[in-house]
Amino acid sequence: MSEIIIAIDGYSACGKSTLAKQVAEHFGYLFIDSGAMYRAVTLFALQNGCVIDGKVNEKALVECLSDVHLEFKKEAGIPRIHLNGLDVEDEIRKGQVPNFVSQVSAIKEVREKLVNEQRAMATLGGVVMDGRDIGTVVFPNAALKIFVTASLEIRIERRFQELKAKGIVVEKSEIAKNLNERDYIDTTRIESPLRQAPDAIILDNTQLTKEEQLNWVVTHVKSLLNKNLS
Ligand code: DC
């Protein structure tokens, strides 16, 4: 076993994507941000009249799901999501997308489509994928499963800084409200709720620097690979 699948799950704004990117770069693996895929479908829903009076029209969205084509294309080594040929990596982080993404990702047909695509992307070898159901549903046999947690305060601060760096200014109270709502929907939905896989290891990165959290994962990956060699 030389190239493995690493599943990284956890709550919103815990730094999963940052960690997944770091780990993928370190090992030369493919990084897949599954949340970006749910966000891109949400953007599609907003652009195509599938959100009415603050509610996602499930039936309308399901009917046009076959018109949603997602692809990751690398720019400066970092994969960016494209929706029907257009780079939407920045657009999916702002506007109304964060407010509706949990509703969209609770739809069974949306999940089926994206889970199939996620599995298809991982057929070529080493992959680091982050999301909510990667270790439980997408890759239940992943060699390494990590469940990331962090305090709510640090999650708010990280999301605030991430948005600020992109020139997007949002009140921290607004971020807290959005994270609480998404945590609630993500953990209580019927379809593939956010759960820690029984064989996942927990990484609480509240007090860790980016370098420390990378070292933590690298140590686990190396010991796993060594165990399989011996
Ligand atoms: O990781 P993120 O914050 O970009 O994810 C956006 C939303 O997508 C999140 O609120 C829940 C949903 N999601 C999901 O349901 N399953 C995944 N594998 C990834 C994300």
Coordinates of C-alpha atoms and ligand atoms in Angstrom, one line a residue:
M1 CA 0.0 0.0 0.0
S2 CA 1.9 3.1 -1.1
E3 CA -0.8 5.6 -2.0
I4 CA -3.8 5.8 0.3
I5 CA -7.1 7.6 0.7
I6 CA -7.2 10.1 3.6
A7 CA -10.6 11.1 4.7
I8 CA -10.9 14.4 6.7
D9 CA -14.3 15.2 8.2
G10 CA -15.6 17.7 10.7
Y11 CA -17.7 20.8 11.4
S12 CA -17.6 23.9 9.3
A13 CA -14.6 26.2 9.6
C14 CA -12.5 23.8 11.6
G15 CA -9.7 24.2 9.0
K16 CA -10.3 20.9 7.2
S17 CA -9.6 22.2 3.8
T18 CA -6.4 23.9 4.9
L19 CA -5.3 20.7 6.5
A20 CA -6.3 18.6 3.5
K21 CA -4.4 20.9 1.1
Q22 CA -1.3 20.8 3.3
V23 CA -1.4 17.0 3.6
A24 CA -2.0 16.5 -0.2
E25 CA 0.9 18.9 -1.0
H26 CA 3.2 17.1 1.4
F27 CA 2.6 13.6 0.0
G28 CA 2.0 14.7 -3.7
Y29 CA -1.6 13.5 -3.4
L30 CA -4.8 14.8 -5.1
F31 CA -6.8 17.2 -2.9
I32 CA -10.5 17.2 -3.2
D33 CA -12.7 19.8 -1.4
S34 CA -16.1 18.0 -1.4
G35 CA -17.7 21.1 0.3
A36 CA -16.8 23.1 -2.8
M37 CA -19.0 20.7 -4.8
Y38 CA -22.0 21.2 -2.6
R39 CA -21.4 24.9 -2.7
A40 CA -21.3 24.9 -6.5
V41 CA -24.6 23.0 -6.7
T42 CA -26.0 25.7 -4.4
L43 CA -24.8 28.5 -6.6
F44 CA -26.4 26.7 -9.5
A45 CA -29.7 26.5 -7.6
L46 CA -29.5 30.2 -6.8
Q47 CA -28.7 31.1 -10.4
N48 CA -31.5 29.0 -11.9
G49 CA -34.5 29.9 -9.9
C50 CA -34.4 26.9 -7.6
V51 CA -34.5 29.1 -4.4
I52 CA -37.8 30.8 -3.8
D53 CA -38.8 32.8 -0.7
G54 CA -35.8 31.8 1.2
K55 CA -36.3 28.1 0.6
V56 CA -34.7 25.6 -1.8
N57 CA -37.2 24.2 -4.2
E58 CA -36.0 20.6 -4.0
K59 CA -38.1 19.3 -6.9
A60 CA -37.0 22.0 -9.3
L61 CA -33.3 21.5 -8.4
V62 CA -33.5 17.7 -8.7
E63 CA -35.1 18.1 -12.1
C64 CA -32.2 20.1 -13.5
L65 CA -29.3 18.3 -11.6
S66 CA -28.2 16.7 -14.9
D67 CA -27.4 20.2 -16.1
V68 CA -24.8 20.6 -13.3
H69 CA -21.3 19.8 -14.5
L70 CA -18.5 20.1 -12.0
E71 CA -14.8 19.9 -12.5
F72 CA -11.7 20.8 -10.6
K73 CA -9.0 22.5 -12.6
K74 CA -5.6 23.4 -11.1
E75 CA -4.3 26.9 -11.0
A76 CA -0.8 27.4 -9.4
G77 CA -1.1 23.9 -8.2
I78 CA -4.3 24.4 -6.3
P79 CA -7.6 22.8 -7.6
R80 CA -10.4 25.3 -8.3
I81 CA -14.0 24.3 -8.8
H82 CA -15.6 25.0 -12.1
L83 CA -19.4 25.0 -12.6
N84 CA -20.4 24.3 -16.2
G85 CA -17.1 25.5 -17.5
L86 CA -16.8 28.6 -15.3
D87 CA -14.4 29.1 -12.3
V88 CA -16.7 29.7 -9.3
E89 CA -14.1 29.0 -6.5
D90 CA -14.4 32.5 -5.1
E91 CA -18.1 33.0 -5.8
I92 CA -19.2 29.9 -3.8
R93 CA -17.7 31.4 -0.6
K94 CA -19.8 34.5 -0.5
G95 CA -23.3 36.0 -1.1
Q96 CA -26.2 33.7 -0.5
V97 CA -24.3 30.4 -1.0
P98 CA -23.3 29.9 2.7
N99 CA -27.0 30.5 3.7
F100 CA -28.4 27.8 1.5
V101 CA -25.7 25.2 1.2
S102 CA -26.8 23.1 4.1
Q103 CA -30.4 22.9 2.7
V104 CA -29.0 21.8 -0.7
S105 CA -26.6 19.3 0.8
A106 CA -29.5 17.6 2.7
I107 CA -31.1 16.6 -0.6
K108 CA -30.7 12.8 -1.3
E109 CA -30.3 13.1 -5.1
V110 CA -27.7 15.9 -4.8
R111 CA -25.7 13.6 -2.4
E112 CA -26.0 10.6 -4.7
K113 CA -24.7 12.6 -7.7
L114 CA -21.8 14.1 -5.8
V115 CA -20.8 11.0 -3.9
N116 CA -20.6 9.1 -7.3
E117 CA -18.4 11.9 -8.7
Q118 CA -16.2 11.9 -5.6
R119 CA -15.6 8.2 -5.8
A120 CA -14.8 8.4 -9.5
M121 CA -12.2 11.1 -8.8
A122 CA -10.3 8.9 -6.4
T123 CA -9.6 6.0 -8.7
L124 CA -6.1 7.0 -9.7
G125 CA -4.3 6.8 -6.3
G126 CA -3.4 9.0 -3.4
V127 CA -6.3 11.3 -2.4
V128 CA -7.0 13.6 0.5
M129 CA -10.7 14.5 0.6
D130 CA -12.4 16.7 3.2
G131 CA -16.1 17.0 4.0
R132 CA -18.7 15.7 6.3
D133 CA -19.3 12.1 5.2
I134 CA -16.0 11.1 3.6
G135 CA -15.0 8.6 6.2
T136 CA -18.6 7.3 6.8
V137 CA -20.1 7.2 3.3
V138 CA -17.9 8.2 0.5
F139 CA -14.8 6.1 1.5
P140 CA -15.8 3.9 4.4
N141 CA -12.6 1.9 3.7
A142 CA -10.3 4.9 3.7
A143 CA -6.9 3.9 5.2
L144 CA -6.8 7.0 7.4
K145 CA -9.9 8.9 8.8
I146 CA -9.4 12.1 10.7
F147 CA -12.2 13.9 12.5
V148 CA -11.3 17.6 13.0
T149 CA -12.7 19.7 15.8
A150 CA -11.9 23.1 17.2
S151 CA -13.6 25.5 19.6
L152 CA -16.5 27.6 18.3
E153 CA -14.6 30.8 19.1
I154 CA -11.6 29.8 17.0
R155 CA -13.8 28.6 14.2
I156 CA -15.5 32.0 14.0
E157 CA -12.1 33.8 14.1
R158 CA -10.7 31.6 11.4
R159 CA -13.7 32.1 9.1
F160 CA -13.6 35.9 9.8
Q161 CA -9.9 36.1 8.8
E162 CA -10.4 33.9 5.8
L163 CA -13.2 36.2 4.5
K164 CA -11.3 39.3 5.4
A165 CA -8.3 38.2 3.4
K166 CA -10.6 37.9 0.4
G167 CA -11.9 41.5 1.0
I168 CA -15.2 40.2 2.3
V169 CA -16.2 41.9 5.6
V170 CA -18.9 40.0 7.6
E171 CA -19.9 40.6 11.3
K172 CA -18.6 37.9 13.6
S173 CA -22.1 37.5 15.0
E174 CA -23.3 36.8 11.5
I175 CA -20.6 34.1 11.1
A176 CA -21.5 32.5 14.4
K177 CA -25.2 32.4 13.4
N178 CA -24.3 30.8 10.1
L179 CA -21.9 28.2 11.7
N180 CA -24.5 27.2 14.3
E181 CA -27.2 26.8 11.7
R182 CA -25.0 24.7 9.4
D183 CA -23.8 22.5 12.3
Y184 CA -27.4 21.9 13.3
I185 CA -28.5 21.0 9.8
D186 CA -25.4 19.0 8.9
T187 CA -25.6 16.8 12.0
T188 CA -29.4 16.3 12.1
R189 CA -30.2 15.7 8.4
I190 CA -31.5 12.3 7.4
E191 CA -29.1 11.8 4.5
S192 CA -25.5 11.1 5.5
P193 CA -25.4 13.4 8.6
L194 CA -22.0 14.6 9.8
R195 CA -20.7 11.9 12.1
Q196 CA -17.4 10.8 13.4
A197 CA -16.6 7.4 11.9
P198 CA -16.0 4.8 14.7
D199 CA -12.4 4.2 13.3
A200 CA -11.6 7.9 12.9
I201 CA -9.0 9.6 15.0
I202 CA -9.8 13.0 16.5
L203 CA -7.7 16.0 15.8
D204 CA -8.6 19.0 18.0
N205 CA -6.6 21.8 16.4
T206 CA -7.8 24.7 18.6
Q207 CA -4.3 25.3 20.0
L208 CA -2.3 24.0 17.0
T209 CA -0.5 26.0 14.4
K210 CA -0.8 24.9 10.7
E211 CA 2.7 23.4 10.9
E212 CA 1.8 21.4 14.1
Q213 CA -1.4 20.0 12.6
L214 CA 0.4 18.9 9.5
N215 CA 3.1 17.2 11.5
W216 CA 0.4 15.4 13.5
V217 CA -1.1 14.0 10.3
V218 CA 2.3 13.2 8.7
T219 CA 3.3 11.2 11.8
H220 CA 0.0 9.2 11.6
V221 CA 0.4 8.5 7.8
K222 CA 4.0 7.4 8.1
S223 CA 3.3 5.0 11.0
L224 CA 0.4 3.6 9.0
L225 CA 2.5 3.1 5.9
N226 CA 5.3 1.6 7.9
K227 CA 2.9 -0.8 9.6
N228 CA 1.7 -2.0 6.2
L229 CA 5.3 -2.5 5.0
S230 CA 6.3 -4.6 7.9
Ligands
DC1 O1 -16.7 22.3 4.0 P1 -17.6 23.5 3.5 O2 -18.0 24.4 4.7 O3 -17.2 24.2 2.3 O4 -19.0 22.7 3.2 C1 -20.1 23.4 2.8 C2 -21.4 22.7 3.1 O5 -21.5 21.5 2.3 C3 -21.5 22.2 4.6 O6 -22.4 23.1 5.3 C4 -22.2 20.9 4.5 C5 -22.0 20.4 3.1 N1 -21.1 19.3 2.9 C6 -21.7 18.0 3.0 O7 -22.9 17.9 3.3 N2 -21.0 16.9 2.7 C7 -19.7 17.0 2.4 N3 -19.0 15.9 2.1 C8 -19.1 18.3 2.3 C9 -19.8 19.4 2.6

